[in-house]
Amino acid sequence: MFKKENALNKSDGKISEISLVPKISLRKKIIFFMANLLVSFFRIFPVKPDKVIFWSKNLKFKGNTKALFLYWCRQQKCEAIWLMDRKKFDSEDSPPDCKNIKIVFLNSLSVFYHLATAKFWIREIEVASPGIQPSRETIVIQLWHAA
């Protein structure tokens, strides 16, 4: 559990409390709850040992996730799922066309199915985000530099 610390405010000399726990709005808490509920529902399906979800920080085909994705797809025979945001989708900067690569947009119900049935989540975002818990069988590979 995070502790609160005291900090001295230089402008007025008063001591104030600082919380290390980020504040999450009620709206986001409800969204996280519903997302976890949907993922839990789709866990009735078995985890596929060859399914990998790639999830970059900016939901584009860039960064460390892209490099690992290209390497993994050359080396492994896997079902690769790349999560993207439809609003940020750019066809010029999208995963290459291959038979085992699938783009899934975040505003679709299939995202929850793929999150529930993937053996690997490869993410470039911090651990606390997006608030969806992986199953016990899922291996989360964290590419975020401060993880």
mmCIF file of C-alpha atoms in Angstrom:
data_model
loop_
_atom_site.group_PDB
_atom_site.id
_atom_site.type_symbol
_atom_site.label_atom_id
_atom_site.label_comp_id
_atom_site.label_asym_id
_atom_site.label_seq_id
_atom_site.Cartn_x
_atom_site.Cartn_y
_atom_site.Cartn_z
ATOM 1 C CA MET A 1 0.000 0.000 0.000
ATOM 2 C CA PHE A 2 1.271 3.465 -0.775
ATOM 3 C CA LYS A 3 1.893 5.857 2.115
ATOM 4 C CA LYS A 4 1.173 9.526 2.191
ATOM 5 C CA GLU A 5 4.155 11.793 2.610
ATOM 6 C CA ASN A 6 4.386 15.291 3.939
ATOM 7 C CA ALA A 7 5.758 17.982 1.688
ATOM 8 C CA LEU A 8 6.664 21.555 2.462
ATOM 9 C CA ASN A 9 4.986 24.082 0.173
ATOM 10 C CA LYS A 10 7.658 26.727 -0.485
ATOM 11 C CA SER A 11 5.203 29.495 -1.350
ATOM 12 C CA ASP A 12 3.325 29.630 1.956
ATOM 13 C CA GLY A 13 5.473 27.416 4.203
ATOM 14 C CA LYS A 14 2.612 25.004 5.017
ATOM 15 C CA ILE A 15 3.003 21.255 5.072
ATOM 16 C CA SER A 16 0.643 19.414 2.739
ATOM 17 C CA GLU A 17 0.062 15.729 2.105
ATOM 18 C CA ILE A 18 1.048 14.090 -1.163
ATOM 19 C CA SER A 19 -0.484 10.811 -2.244
ATOM 20 C CA LEU A 20 1.507 8.430 -4.428
ATOM 21 C CA VAL A 21 -1.690 6.678 -5.529
ATOM 22 C CA PRO A 22 -3.119 8.210 -8.705
ATOM 23 C CA LYS A 23 -6.699 9.359 -8.452
ATOM 24 C CA ILE A 24 -9.065 7.486 -10.736
ATOM 25 C CA SER A 25 -12.412 8.985 -11.626
ATOM 26 C CA LEU A 26 -15.632 7.119 -10.938
ATOM 27 C CA ARG A 27 -16.229 6.859 -14.699
ATOM 28 C CA LYS A 28 -12.885 5.065 -15.213
ATOM 29 C CA LYS A 29 -13.542 2.773 -12.249
ATOM 30 C CA ILE A 30 -16.860 1.755 -13.826
ATOM 31 C CA ILE A 31 -15.191 1.201 -17.220
ATOM 32 C CA PHE A 32 -12.451 -0.957 -15.619
ATOM 33 C CA PHE A 33 -15.080 -2.944 -13.709
ATOM 34 C CA MET A 34 -17.112 -3.589 -16.884
ATOM 35 C CA ALA A 35 -13.973 -4.495 -18.869
ATOM 36 C CA ASN A 36 -12.894 -7.009 -16.211
ATOM 37 C CA LEU A 37 -16.416 -8.407 -16.158
ATOM 38 C CA LEU A 38 -16.353 -8.948 -19.943
ATOM 39 C CA VAL A 39 -12.888 -10.511 -19.861
ATOM 40 C CA SER A 40 -14.052 -12.798 -17.039
ATOM 41 C CA PHE A 41 -17.049 -13.828 -19.121
ATOM 42 C CA PHE A 42 -14.837 -14.761 -22.090
ATOM 43 C CA ARG A 43 -12.581 -16.864 -19.844
ATOM 44 C CA ILE A 44 -15.038 -19.711 -20.405
ATOM 45 C CA PHE A 45 -12.998 -20.257 -23.577
ATOM 46 C CA PRO A 46 -9.599 -21.954 -23.187
ATOM 47 C CA VAL A 47 -6.346 -20.019 -23.376
ATOM 48 C CA LYS A 48 -4.663 -20.586 -26.731
ATOM 49 C CA PRO A 49 -0.952 -21.317 -26.252
ATOM 50 C CA ASP A 50 -0.011 -19.781 -29.611
ATOM 51 C CA LYS A 51 -1.987 -16.524 -29.249
ATOM 52 C CA VAL A 52 -0.019 -13.338 -28.550
ATOM 53 C CA ILE A 53 -1.479 -9.870 -27.985
ATOM 54 C CA PHE A 54 0.725 -6.879 -28.780
ATOM 55 C CA TRP A 55 -0.316 -3.680 -27.046
ATOM 56 C CA SER A 56 1.739 -0.535 -27.630
ATOM 57 C CA LYS A 57 1.587 2.574 -25.477
ATOM 58 C CA ASN A 58 0.106 4.849 -28.105
ATOM 59 C CA LEU A 59 -1.963 2.078 -29.733
ATOM 60 C CA LYS A 60 -0.043 2.514 -32.971
ATOM 61 C CA PHE A 61 2.347 0.181 -34.768
ATOM 62 C CA LYS A 62 5.512 1.711 -33.266
ATOM 63 C CA GLY A 63 8.154 1.422 -30.616
ATOM 64 C CA ASN A 64 9.599 -1.534 -28.748
ATOM 65 C CA THR A 65 6.400 -3.493 -29.235
ATOM 66 C CA LYS A 66 6.752 -3.214 -33.014
ATOM 67 C CA ALA A 67 10.362 -4.432 -32.925
ATOM 68 C CA LEU A 68 9.496 -7.426 -30.763
ATOM 69 C CA PHE A 69 6.396 -8.100 -32.863
ATOM 70 C CA LEU A 70 8.388 -8.267 -36.101
ATOM 71 C CA TYR A 71 11.029 -10.500 -34.500
ATOM 72 C CA TRP A 72 8.471 -12.772 -32.813
ATOM 73 C CA CYS A 73 6.423 -13.228 -35.974
ATOM 74 C CA ARG A 74 9.542 -14.216 -37.953
ATOM 75 C CA GLN A 75 10.651 -16.712 -35.295
ATOM 76 C CA GLN A 76 7.386 -18.120 -33.978
ATOM 77 C CA LYS A 77 4.314 -19.581 -35.576
ATOM 78 C CA CYS A 78 1.715 -17.787 -33.553
ATOM 79 C CA GLU A 79 -1.601 -16.026 -33.860
ATOM 80 C CA ALA A 80 -0.585 -12.390 -33.431
ATOM 81 C CA ILE A 81 -3.197 -9.855 -32.345
ATOM 82 C CA TRP A 82 -2.282 -6.160 -32.509
ATOM 83 C CA LEU A 83 -4.537 -3.864 -30.469
ATOM 84 C CA MET A 84 -5.118 -0.474 -32.067
ATOM 85 C CA ASP A 85 -7.316 2.563 -31.628
ATOM 86 C CA ARG A 86 -9.569 3.122 -34.621
ATOM 87 C CA LYS A 87 -9.168 6.905 -34.262
ATOM 88 C CA LYS A 88 -5.368 6.636 -34.470
ATOM 89 C CA PHE A 89 -5.303 3.970 -37.190
ATOM 90 C CA ASP A 90 -3.028 4.787 -40.103
ATOM 91 C CA SER A 91 -2.902 2.223 -42.897
ATOM 92 C CA GLU A 92 0.643 3.282 -43.813
ATOM 93 C CA ASP A 93 1.855 2.482 -40.310
ATOM 94 C CA SER A 94 0.077 -0.799 -39.632
ATOM 95 C CA PRO A 95 1.338 -4.363 -39.163
ATOM 96 C CA PRO A 96 2.395 -6.131 -42.366
ATOM 97 C CA ASP A 97 -0.148 -8.328 -44.109
ATOM 98 C CA CYS A 98 0.421 -11.880 -42.985
ATOM 99 C CA LYS A 99 -1.947 -14.766 -42.596
ATOM 100 C CA ASN A 100 -1.422 -15.048 -38.830
ATOM 101 C CA ILE A 101 -1.654 -11.328 -37.929
ATOM 102 C CA LYS A 102 -4.922 -9.703 -36.960
ATOM 103 C CA ILE A 103 -5.669 -6.069 -36.093
ATOM 104 C CA VAL A 104 -8.301 -5.672 -33.392
ATOM 105 C CA PHE A 105 -9.701 -2.247 -32.559
ATOM 106 C CA LEU A 106 -10.307 -1.325 -28.927
ATOM 107 C CA ASN A 107 -13.914 -0.300 -29.477
ATOM 108 C CA SER A 108 -14.941 -3.843 -30.412
ATOM 109 C CA LEU A 109 -16.245 -6.669 -28.248
ATOM 110 C CA SER A 110 -13.665 -9.047 -29.709
ATOM 111 C CA VAL A 111 -10.930 -7.279 -27.702
ATOM 112 C CA PHE A 112 -12.244 -8.884 -24.513
ATOM 113 C CA TYR A 113 -12.351 -12.326 -26.121
ATOM 114 C CA HIS A 114 -8.748 -12.021 -27.311
ATOM 115 C CA LEU A 115 -7.552 -10.693 -23.932
ATOM 116 C CA ALA A 116 -9.195 -13.660 -22.197
ATOM 117 C CA THR A 117 -7.839 -16.318 -24.558
ATOM 118 C CA ALA A 118 -4.270 -15.086 -25.230
ATOM 119 C CA LYS A 119 -1.339 -16.894 -23.628
ATOM 120 C CA PHE A 120 0.920 -13.838 -23.906
ATOM 121 C CA TRP A 121 0.266 -10.111 -23.462
ATOM 122 C CA ILE A 122 3.163 -8.013 -24.705
ATOM 123 C CA ARG A 123 2.640 -4.475 -23.485
ATOM 124 C CA GLU A 124 4.474 -1.188 -23.610
ATOM 125 C CA ILE A 125 2.294 0.472 -21.001
ATOM 126 C CA GLU A 126 2.606 0.674 -17.253
ATOM 127 C CA VAL A 127 1.369 -2.227 -15.149
ATOM 128 C CA ALA A 128 -1.587 -0.382 -13.583
ATOM 129 C CA SER A 129 -3.009 0.553 -16.957
ATOM 130 C CA PRO A 130 -5.605 -0.278 -18.294
ATOM 131 C CA GLY A 131 -6.809 -2.016 -15.152
ATOM 132 C CA ILE A 132 -7.662 -5.353 -16.792
ATOM 133 C CA GLN A 133 -6.358 -8.358 -14.909
ATOM 134 C CA PRO A 134 -4.737 -11.201 -16.900
ATOM 135 C CA SER A 135 -5.713 -14.789 -16.154
ATOM 136 C CA ARG A 136 -3.389 -17.053 -14.171
ATOM 137 C CA GLU A 137 -2.368 -18.798 -17.396
ATOM 138 C CA THR A 138 -1.462 -15.559 -19.183
ATOM 139 C CA ILE A 139 2.145 -14.408 -19.278
ATOM 140 C CA VAL A 140 2.536 -10.616 -19.346
ATOM 141 C CA ILE A 141 5.729 -9.313 -20.928
ATOM 142 C CA GLN A 142 6.282 -5.720 -19.953
ATOM 143 C CA LEU A 143 8.291 -3.556 -22.377
ATOM 144 C CA TRP A 144 7.730 -0.276 -20.564
ATOM 145 C CA HIS A 145 11.179 1.084 -19.718
ATOM 146 C CA ALA A 146 10.322 1.818 -16.069
ATOM 147 C CA ALA A 147 8.618 -1.531 -15.373
#
